[in-house]
Amino acid sequence: MNKEVHTRRYFIKSAFIGLITGTAVLWGSMVGRQKTINSKKKFTIPYNPNQEVSFNDEFIVVTRDNKIQVLSSRCTHLGCKIVSESDSKLLCPCHGSSFDLEGNVLIGPALRPLEKLDFEIDRNSSILTVQL
Ligand code: FES
């Protein structure tokens, strides 16, 4: 009888420890995933307001009529990097898609516009910070 009580206590204690451990592991993985979501990359570059289009590694800065836009340089077709502009068109080198300077598709195969990226500009120092 005494051994049975010991076994039941042992089971309850083990189940409780297992529940606490499982909860801790689950919580840790959720916190790790949230950190990944919140950790956007930031890029800081000098901003030249006299340059209509400038290509950077991951983004394109477009300045028109004193309005600045930052577009992803990743083509929305299959992700090739857009690195050139001609006649106010952004040209994808891979399959021929082209986009206007607002990022809208002019010629496919791409179907979606280029992603617009969040940015901040410090006009005193002419520093542009882009979040990817
Ligand atoms: S990746 Fe740009 S057109 Fe295919």
Coordinates of N, CA, C and O and ligand atoms in Angstrom, one line a residue:
M1 N 0.8 -1.2 0.0 CA 0.0 0.0 0.0 C 0.9 1.2 0.0 O 0.7 2.2 -0.8
N2 N 1.8 1.2 0.9 CA 2.8 2.4 1.0 C 3.5 2.5 -0.3 O 3.7 3.7 -0.8
K3 N 3.9 1.5 -1.0 CA 4.6 1.5 -2.2 C 3.7 2.1 -3.3 O 4.2 2.9 -4.2
E4 N 2.4 1.8 -3.3 CA 1.5 2.3 -4.3 C 1.4 3.9 -4.1 O 1.4 4.6 -5.1
V5 N 1.3 4.4 -2.9 CA 1.3 5.8 -2.7 C 2.5 6.5 -3.2 O 2.5 7.5 -3.9
H6 N 3.7 5.8 -2.9 CA 4.9 6.3 -3.4 C 4.9 6.4 -4.9 O 5.4 7.4 -5.5
T7 N 4.4 5.4 -5.6 CA 4.4 5.3 -7.0 C 3.4 6.4 -7.6 O 3.8 7.1 -8.5
R8 N 2.3 6.6 -7.0 CA 1.4 7.7 -7.4 C 2.0 9.0 -7.2 O 1.9 9.9 -8.1
R9 N 2.6 9.3 -6.1 CA 3.3 10.6 -5.9 C 4.4 10.8 -6.9 O 4.6 11.9 -7.4
Y10 N 5.1 9.7 -7.1 CA 6.2 9.8 -8.1 C 5.7 10.2 -9.5 O 6.2 11.0 -10.2
F11 N 4.6 9.5 -9.8 CA 4.0 9.8 -11.2 C 3.5 11.3 -11.2 O 3.8 12.0 -12.2
I12 N 2.8 11.8 -10.2 CA 2.3 13.1 -10.2 C 3.5 14.1 -10.2 O 3.4 15.1 -11.0
K13 N 4.5 13.8 -9.5 CA 5.7 14.7 -9.4 C 6.3 14.7 -10.8 O 6.7 15.8 -11.3
S14 N 6.5 13.6 -11.4 CA 7.1 13.5 -12.7 C 6.3 14.2 -13.8 O 6.8 14.9 -14.6
A15 N 5.0 14.0 -13.7 CA 4.1 14.7 -14.7 C 4.2 16.2 -14.5 O 4.2 17.0 -15.5
F16 N 4.2 16.7 -13.3 CA 4.3 18.1 -13.0 C 5.6 18.7 -13.6 O 5.7 19.7 -14.2
I17 N 6.7 18.0 -13.3 CA 8.0 18.4 -13.8 C 8.0 18.4 -15.3 O 8.5 19.3 -16.0
G18 N 7.4 17.4 -15.9 CA 7.4 17.3 -17.4 C 6.6 18.5 -18.0 O 6.9 19.1 -19.0
L19 N 5.5 18.8 -17.3 CA 4.6 19.9 -17.7 C 5.4 21.2 -17.7 O 5.3 22.0 -18.6
I20 N 6.1 21.5 -16.6 CA 6.8 22.7 -16.4 C 7.9 22.8 -17.4 O 8.1 23.8 -18.1
T21 N 8.6 21.7 -17.6 CA 9.7 21.7 -18.6 C 9.2 21.9 -20.0 O 9.8 22.7 -20.8
G22 N 8.1 21.3 -20.4 CA 7.5 21.5 -21.7 C 7.1 22.9 -21.9 O 7.3 23.5 -23.0
T23 N 6.5 23.5 -20.9 CA 6.0 24.9 -21.0 C 7.2 25.8 -21.2 O 7.2 26.8 -22.0
A24 N 8.3 25.5 -20.4 CA 9.5 26.4 -20.5 C 10.1 26.3 -21.9 O 10.5 27.3 -22.5
V25 N 10.2 25.1 -22.5 CA 10.7 24.9 -23.8 C 9.9 25.7 -24.9 O 10.4 26.4 -25.7
L26 N 8.6 25.5 -24.8 CA 7.6 26.2 -25.7 C 7.8 27.7 -25.6 O 7.8 28.4 -26.6
W27 N 7.8 28.2 -24.4 CA 8.0 29.6 -24.1 C 9.3 30.1 -24.8 O 9.3 31.2 -25.4
G28 N 10.3 29.4 -24.5 CA 11.7 29.8 -25.1 C 11.6 29.9 -26.6 O 12.2 30.8 -27.2
S29 N 11.0 28.9 -27.2 CA 10.9 28.9 -28.7 C 10.1 30.1 -29.2 O 10.4 30.7 -30.2
M30 N 9.0 30.4 -28.5 CA 8.2 31.5 -28.9 C 8.9 32.8 -28.8 O 8.8 33.7 -29.6
V31 N 9.7 33.0 -27.7 CA 10.4 34.2 -27.5 C 11.5 34.4 -28.6 O 11.7 35.4 -29.1
G32 N 12.2 33.2 -28.9 CA 13.2 33.3 -29.9 C 12.6 33.6 -31.3 O 13.2 34.4 -32.0
R33 N 11.5 33.1 -31.6 CA 10.8 33.4 -32.9 C 10.4 34.9 -32.9 O 10.6 35.6 -33.9
Q34 N 9.9 35.5 -31.8 CA 9.5 36.9 -31.8 C 10.7 37.8 -32.0 O 10.7 38.8 -32.7
K35 N 11.9 37.4 -31.4 CA 13.1 38.2 -31.6 C 13.5 38.2 -33.1 O 13.9 39.2 -33.6
T36 N 13.4 37.1 -33.8 CA 13.7 37.0 -35.2 C 12.8 37.9 -36.0 O 13.2 38.6 -36.9
I37 N 11.5 37.9 -35.7 CA 10.5 38.8 -36.4 C 10.9 40.2 -36.2 O 10.8 41.0 -37.1
N38 N 11.2 40.6 -34.9 CA 11.5 42.0 -34.6 C 12.8 42.5 -35.0 O 13.1 43.7 -35.0
S39 N 13.7 41.6 -35.4 CA 15.1 42.1 -35.7 C 15.2 42.4 -37.2 O 15.8 41.6 -38.0
K40 N 14.7 43.5 -37.6 CA 14.9 43.9 -39.0 C 16.3 44.5 -39.2 O 16.8 45.1 -38.3
K41 N 16.8 44.3 -40.4 CA 18.1 44.9 -40.7 C 17.9 46.3 -41.0 O 17.0 46.8 -41.7
K42 N 18.9 47.1 -40.6 CA 18.9 48.6 -40.9 C 20.2 48.9 -41.7 O 21.2 48.4 -41.3
F43 N 20.0 49.7 -42.7 CA 21.1 50.1 -43.5 C 21.1 51.7 -43.5 O 20.1 52.3 -43.6
T44 N 22.3 52.2 -43.3 CA 22.4 53.7 -43.3 C 23.4 54.1 -44.4 O 24.5 53.5 -44.5
I45 N 22.9 55.0 -45.3 CA 23.7 55.4 -46.4 C 23.6 56.9 -46.5 O 22.6 57.5 -46.1
P46 N 24.6 57.6 -47.1 CA 24.5 59.0 -47.4 C 23.4 59.2 -48.5 O 23.4 58.4 -49.5
Y47 N 22.6 60.2 -48.4 CA 21.5 60.5 -49.3 C 21.9 61.6 -50.2 O 22.3 62.7 -49.7
N48 N 21.8 61.4 -51.5 CA 22.0 62.5 -52.5 C 20.7 62.9 -53.1 O 20.2 62.2 -54.0
P49 N 20.1 64.1 -52.8 CA 18.8 64.5 -53.3 C 18.9 64.8 -54.8 O 17.8 64.9 -55.4
N50 N 20.1 65.0 -55.3 CA 20.2 65.3 -56.8 C 20.2 64.1 -57.7 O 20.2 64.2 -58.9
Q51 N 20.3 62.9 -57.1 CA 20.3 61.7 -57.9 C 18.9 61.1 -57.9 O 18.3 60.7 -56.8
E52 N 18.3 61.0 -59.1 CA 16.9 60.5 -59.2 C 16.8 59.0 -58.7 O 15.9 58.7 -58.0
V53 N 17.7 58.2 -59.2 CA 17.7 56.8 -58.8 C 19.0 56.3 -58.4 O 20.0 56.6 -59.1
S54 N 19.1 55.7 -57.2 CA 20.4 55.1 -56.8 C 20.2 53.7 -56.3 O 19.2 53.4 -55.6
F55 N 21.0 52.8 -56.8 CA 20.9 51.4 -56.5 C 21.9 51.1 -55.3 O 23.1 51.5 -55.4
N56 N 21.4 50.4 -54.4 CA 22.2 49.9 -53.3 C 22.0 48.4 -53.3 O 21.3 47.8 -54.1
D57 N 22.7 47.7 -52.4 CA 22.6 46.3 -52.5 C 21.2 45.7 -52.4 O 20.8 45.0 -53.3
E58 N 20.5 46.1 -51.4 CA 19.1 45.5 -51.2 C 18.0 46.4 -51.5 O 16.8 46.0 -51.4
F59 N 18.3 47.6 -51.9 CA 17.2 48.6 -52.1 C 17.5 49.6 -53.2 O 18.7 49.8 -53.5
I60 N 16.5 50.3 -53.6 CA 16.6 51.3 -54.7 C 16.0 52.6 -54.1 O 14.9 52.6 -53.6
V61 N 16.8 53.7 -54.1 CA 16.2 55.0 -53.6 C 15.8 55.8 -54.8 O 16.6 56.0 -55.7
V62 N 14.6 56.2 -54.8 CA 14.0 57.0 -55.9 C 13.6 58.4 -55.4 O 12.9 58.5 -54.4
T63 N 14.1 59.5 -56.0 CA 13.8 60.8 -55.6 C 13.2 61.5 -56.8 O 13.8 61.7 -57.8
R64 N 11.9 61.9 -56.7 CA 11.2 62.6 -57.7 C 10.3 63.6 -57.1 O 9.6 63.3 -56.2
D65 N 10.4 64.9 -57.6 CA 9.5 65.9 -57.2 C 9.6 66.1 -55.6 O 8.6 66.2 -55.0
N66 N 10.8 66.1 -55.1 CA 11.1 66.2 -53.7 C 10.4 65.1 -52.8 O 10.3 65.2 -51.6
K67 N 10.0 64.0 -53.5 CA 9.4 62.9 -52.8 C 10.4 61.7 -52.9 O 10.9 61.4 -54.0
I68 N 10.7 61.1 -51.7 CA 11.6 60.0 -51.7 C 10.8 58.7 -51.5 O 9.9 58.6 -50.7
Q69 N 11.3 57.7 -52.2 CA 10.7 56.3 -52.1 C 11.9 55.3 -52.0 O 12.9 55.5 -52.7
V70 N 11.7 54.4 -51.2 CA 12.7 53.3 -51.1 C 12.0 52.0 -51.5 O 11.1 51.6 -50.8
L71 N 12.5 51.4 -52.5 CA 11.9 50.1 -53.0 C 12.9 49.0 -52.8 O 14.1 49.2 -52.9
S72 N 12.4 47.8 -52.6 CA 13.2 46.6 -52.5 C 13.8 46.4 -53.9 O 13.1 46.6 -54.9
S73 N 15.1 46.0 -54.0 CA 15.7 45.7 -55.3 C 15.4 44.3 -55.7 O 15.9 43.9 -56.8
R74 N 14.6 43.5 -55.0 CA 14.3 42.2 -55.3 C 13.1 42.1 -56.2 O 12.0 42.6 -55.9
C75 N 13.3 41.6 -57.4 CA 12.2 41.5 -58.4 C 11.1 40.6 -57.8 O 11.4 39.6 -57.1
T76 N 9.9 40.9 -58.0 CA 8.8 40.1 -57.4 C 8.5 38.9 -58.2 O 7.6 38.1 -57.8
H77 N 9.2 38.7 -59.3 CA 9.0 37.5 -60.1 C 9.7 36.3 -59.4 O 9.0 35.5 -58.7
L78 N 11.0 36.3 -59.5 CA 11.7 35.2 -58.8 C 12.9 35.7 -58.0 O 13.7 34.9 -57.6
G79 N 12.9 37.0 -57.7 CA 13.8 37.5 -56.7 C 15.2 38.0 -57.2 O 16.1 38.2 -56.4
C80 N 15.4 38.1 -58.5 CA 16.6 38.6 -59.0 C 16.8 40.1 -58.5 O 15.8 40.8 -58.3
K81 N 18.0 40.5 -58.5 CA 18.3 41.8 -58.0 C 18.3 42.8 -59.2 O 18.9 42.6 -60.2
I82 N 17.5 43.9 -59.0 CA 17.4 44.9 -60.0 C 18.5 45.9 -59.8 O 18.6 46.5 -58.7
V83 N 19.3 46.1 -60.9 CA 20.5 46.9 -60.7 C 20.6 48.0 -61.8 O 21.6 48.6 -61.9
S84 N 19.5 48.1 -62.6 CA 19.7 49.2 -63.7 C 18.4 49.8 -64.0 O 17.3 49.3 -63.7
E85 N 18.5 51.0 -64.6 CA 17.3 51.8 -64.9 C 17.6 52.4 -66.3 O 18.7 52.8 -66.6
S86 N 16.5 52.5 -67.1 CA 16.6 53.1 -68.4 C 15.3 53.8 -68.7 O 14.2 53.1 -68.5
D87 N 15.3 55.0 -69.1 CA 14.1 55.7 -69.5 C 13.0 55.7 -68.3 O 11.9 55.4 -68.6
S88 N 13.5 55.9 -67.1 CA 12.6 55.9 -66.0 C 11.9 54.5 -65.7 O 10.8 54.4 -65.2
K89 N 12.6 53.5 -66.1 CA 12.1 52.1 -65.9 C 13.2 51.3 -65.1 O 14.4 51.4 -65.5
L90 N 12.8 50.6 -64.1 CA 13.7 49.7 -63.4 C 13.6 48.4 -64.1 O 12.6 47.8 -64.3
L91 N 14.8 47.9 -64.4 CA 14.9 46.7 -65.3 C 15.4 45.5 -64.5 O 16.5 45.5 -64.0
C92 N 14.7 44.4 -64.6 CA 15.2 43.1 -64.0 C 16.0 42.4 -65.1 O 15.5 42.2 -66.2
P93 N 17.2 42.0 -64.7 CA 18.1 41.4 -65.7 C 17.8 39.9 -66.0 O 18.2 39.4 -67.0
C94 N 16.9 39.3 -65.2 CA 16.7 37.8 -65.4 C 15.7 37.5 -66.5 O 16.0 36.7 -67.4
H95 N 14.5 38.0 -66.4 CA 13.4 37.5 -67.3 C 12.7 38.7 -68.0 O 11.6 38.5 -68.5
G96 N 13.3 39.9 -67.8 CA 12.8 41.0 -68.6 C 11.7 41.8 -67.9 O 11.1 42.7 -68.6
S97 N 11.3 41.6 -66.7 CA 10.3 42.5 -66.1 C 10.8 43.9 -65.9 O 12.0 44.1 -65.8
S98 N 9.9 44.8 -66.0 CA 10.3 46.2 -65.8 C 9.2 46.9 -64.9 O 8.1 46.5 -64.9
F99 N 9.7 47.9 -64.2 CA 8.8 48.5 -63.2 C 9.0 50.0 -63.4 O 10.1 50.5 -63.8
D100 N 7.9 50.8 -63.1 CA 8.1 52.3 -63.1 C 8.8 52.7 -61.8 O 9.1 51.8 -61.0
L101 N 9.1 54.0 -61.7 CA 9.8 54.4 -60.5 C 9.0 54.5 -59.2 O 9.5 54.8 -58.2
E102 N 7.7 54.1 -59.3 CA 6.9 53.9 -58.1 C 7.0 52.4 -57.7 O 6.4 52.1 -56.7
G103 N 7.6 51.6 -58.6 CA 7.6 50.2 -58.3 C 6.5 49.3 -58.9 O 6.5 48.1 -58.7
N104 N 5.7 50.0 -59.7 CA 4.6 49.3 -60.3 C 5.1 48.5 -61.5 O 6.0 49.0 -62.3
V105 N 4.5 47.3 -61.8 CA 4.9 46.5 -62.9 C 4.5 47.1 -64.2 O 3.3 47.5 -64.4
L106 N 5.4 47.3 -65.2 CA 5.1 47.7 -66.5 C 5.1 46.6 -67.5 O 4.2 46.5 -68.3
I107 N 6.1 45.7 -67.3 CA 6.1 44.5 -68.2 C 6.5 43.3 -67.3 O 7.4 43.4 -66.4
G108 N 5.7 42.2 -67.5 CA 6.0 41.0 -66.7 C 7.2 40.2 -67.2 O 7.9 40.7 -68.1
P109 N 7.4 39.1 -66.6 CA 6.5 38.2 -66.0 C 6.1 38.6 -64.5 O 5.2 37.9 -63.9
A110 N 6.8 39.5 -63.9 CA 6.4 39.9 -62.5 C 5.0 40.4 -62.5 O 4.5 41.0 -63.5
L111 N 4.3 40.0 -61.5 CA 2.9 40.4 -61.3 C 2.6 41.5 -60.2 O 1.7 42.2 -60.3
R112 N 3.5 41.4 -59.2 CA 3.3 42.3 -58.1 C 4.3 43.5 -58.1 O 5.4 43.3 -58.7
P113 N 4.0 44.6 -57.6 CA 4.9 45.8 -57.5 C 6.1 45.5 -56.6 O 6.0 44.6 -55.8
L114 N 7.1 46.2 -56.8 CA 8.2 46.1 -55.8 C 7.8 46.5 -54.5 O 7.0 47.5 -54.3
E115 N 8.4 45.9 -53.5 CA 8.0 46.2 -52.1 C 8.5 47.6 -51.7 O 9.7 47.9 -52.0
K116 N 7.7 48.4 -51.1 CA 8.1 49.7 -50.6 C 8.7 49.5 -49.2 O 8.0 48.8 -48.3
L117 N 9.8 50.0 -48.9 CA 10.5 49.8 -47.6 C 10.4 51.0 -46.7 O 10.3 52.2 -47.2
D118 N 10.3 50.8 -45.4 CA 10.3 51.9 -44.5 C 11.7 52.5 -44.4 O 12.7 51.8 -44.5
F119 N 11.7 53.8 -44.2 CA 13.0 54.5 -44.1 C 12.8 55.8 -43.3 O 11.7 56.3 -43.1
E120 N 13.9 56.3 -42.9 CA 14.0 57.6 -42.2 C 15.1 58.4 -42.8 O 16.1 57.9 -43.3
I121 N 14.9 59.7 -42.9 CA 16.0 60.6 -43.4 C 16.3 61.7 -42.4 O 15.4 62.3 -41.9
D122 N 17.6 61.9 -42.2 CA 18.0 63.0 -41.4 C 18.5 64.1 -42.4 O 19.5 63.9 -43.0
R123 N 17.7 65.1 -42.6 CA 18.0 66.1 -43.6 C 19.2 66.9 -43.2 O 19.8 67.5 -44.1
N124 N 19.5 67.1 -42.0 CA 20.7 67.9 -41.6 C 21.9 67.2 -42.0 O 22.8 67.8 -42.6
S125 N 22.0 65.9 -41.8 CA 23.2 65.2 -42.1 C 23.1 64.4 -43.5 O 24.1 63.8 -43.9
S126 N 21.9 64.5 -44.1 CA 21.7 63.7 -45.3 C 22.0 62.3 -45.2 O 22.6 61.7 -46.1
I127 N 21.5 61.7 -44.1 CA 21.7 60.3 -43.9 C 20.3 59.6 -44.0 O 19.4 60.0 -43.4
L128 N 20.3 58.5 -44.8 CA 19.1 57.8 -45.0 C 19.2 56.4 -44.3 O 20.2 55.7 -44.5
T129 N 18.3 56.1 -43.5 CA 18.3 54.8 -42.8 C 17.1 54.0 -43.3 O 15.9 54.5 -43.3
V130 N 17.4 52.8 -43.9 CA 16.4 52.0 -44.5 C 16.2 50.7 -43.6 O 17.2 50.1 -43.2
Q131 N 15.0 50.3 -43.4 CA 14.7 49.0 -42.7 C 14.3 48.0 -43.7 O 13.4 48.2 -44.5
L132 N 15.0 46.9 -43.6 CA 14.7 45.7 -44.5 C 13.9 44.7 -43.6 O 14.2 44.5 -42.5
Ligands
FES1 S1 13.3 37.5 -61.6 FE1 12.8 39.4 -62.4 S2 11.7 38.9 -64.2 FE2 12.2 37.0 -63.3

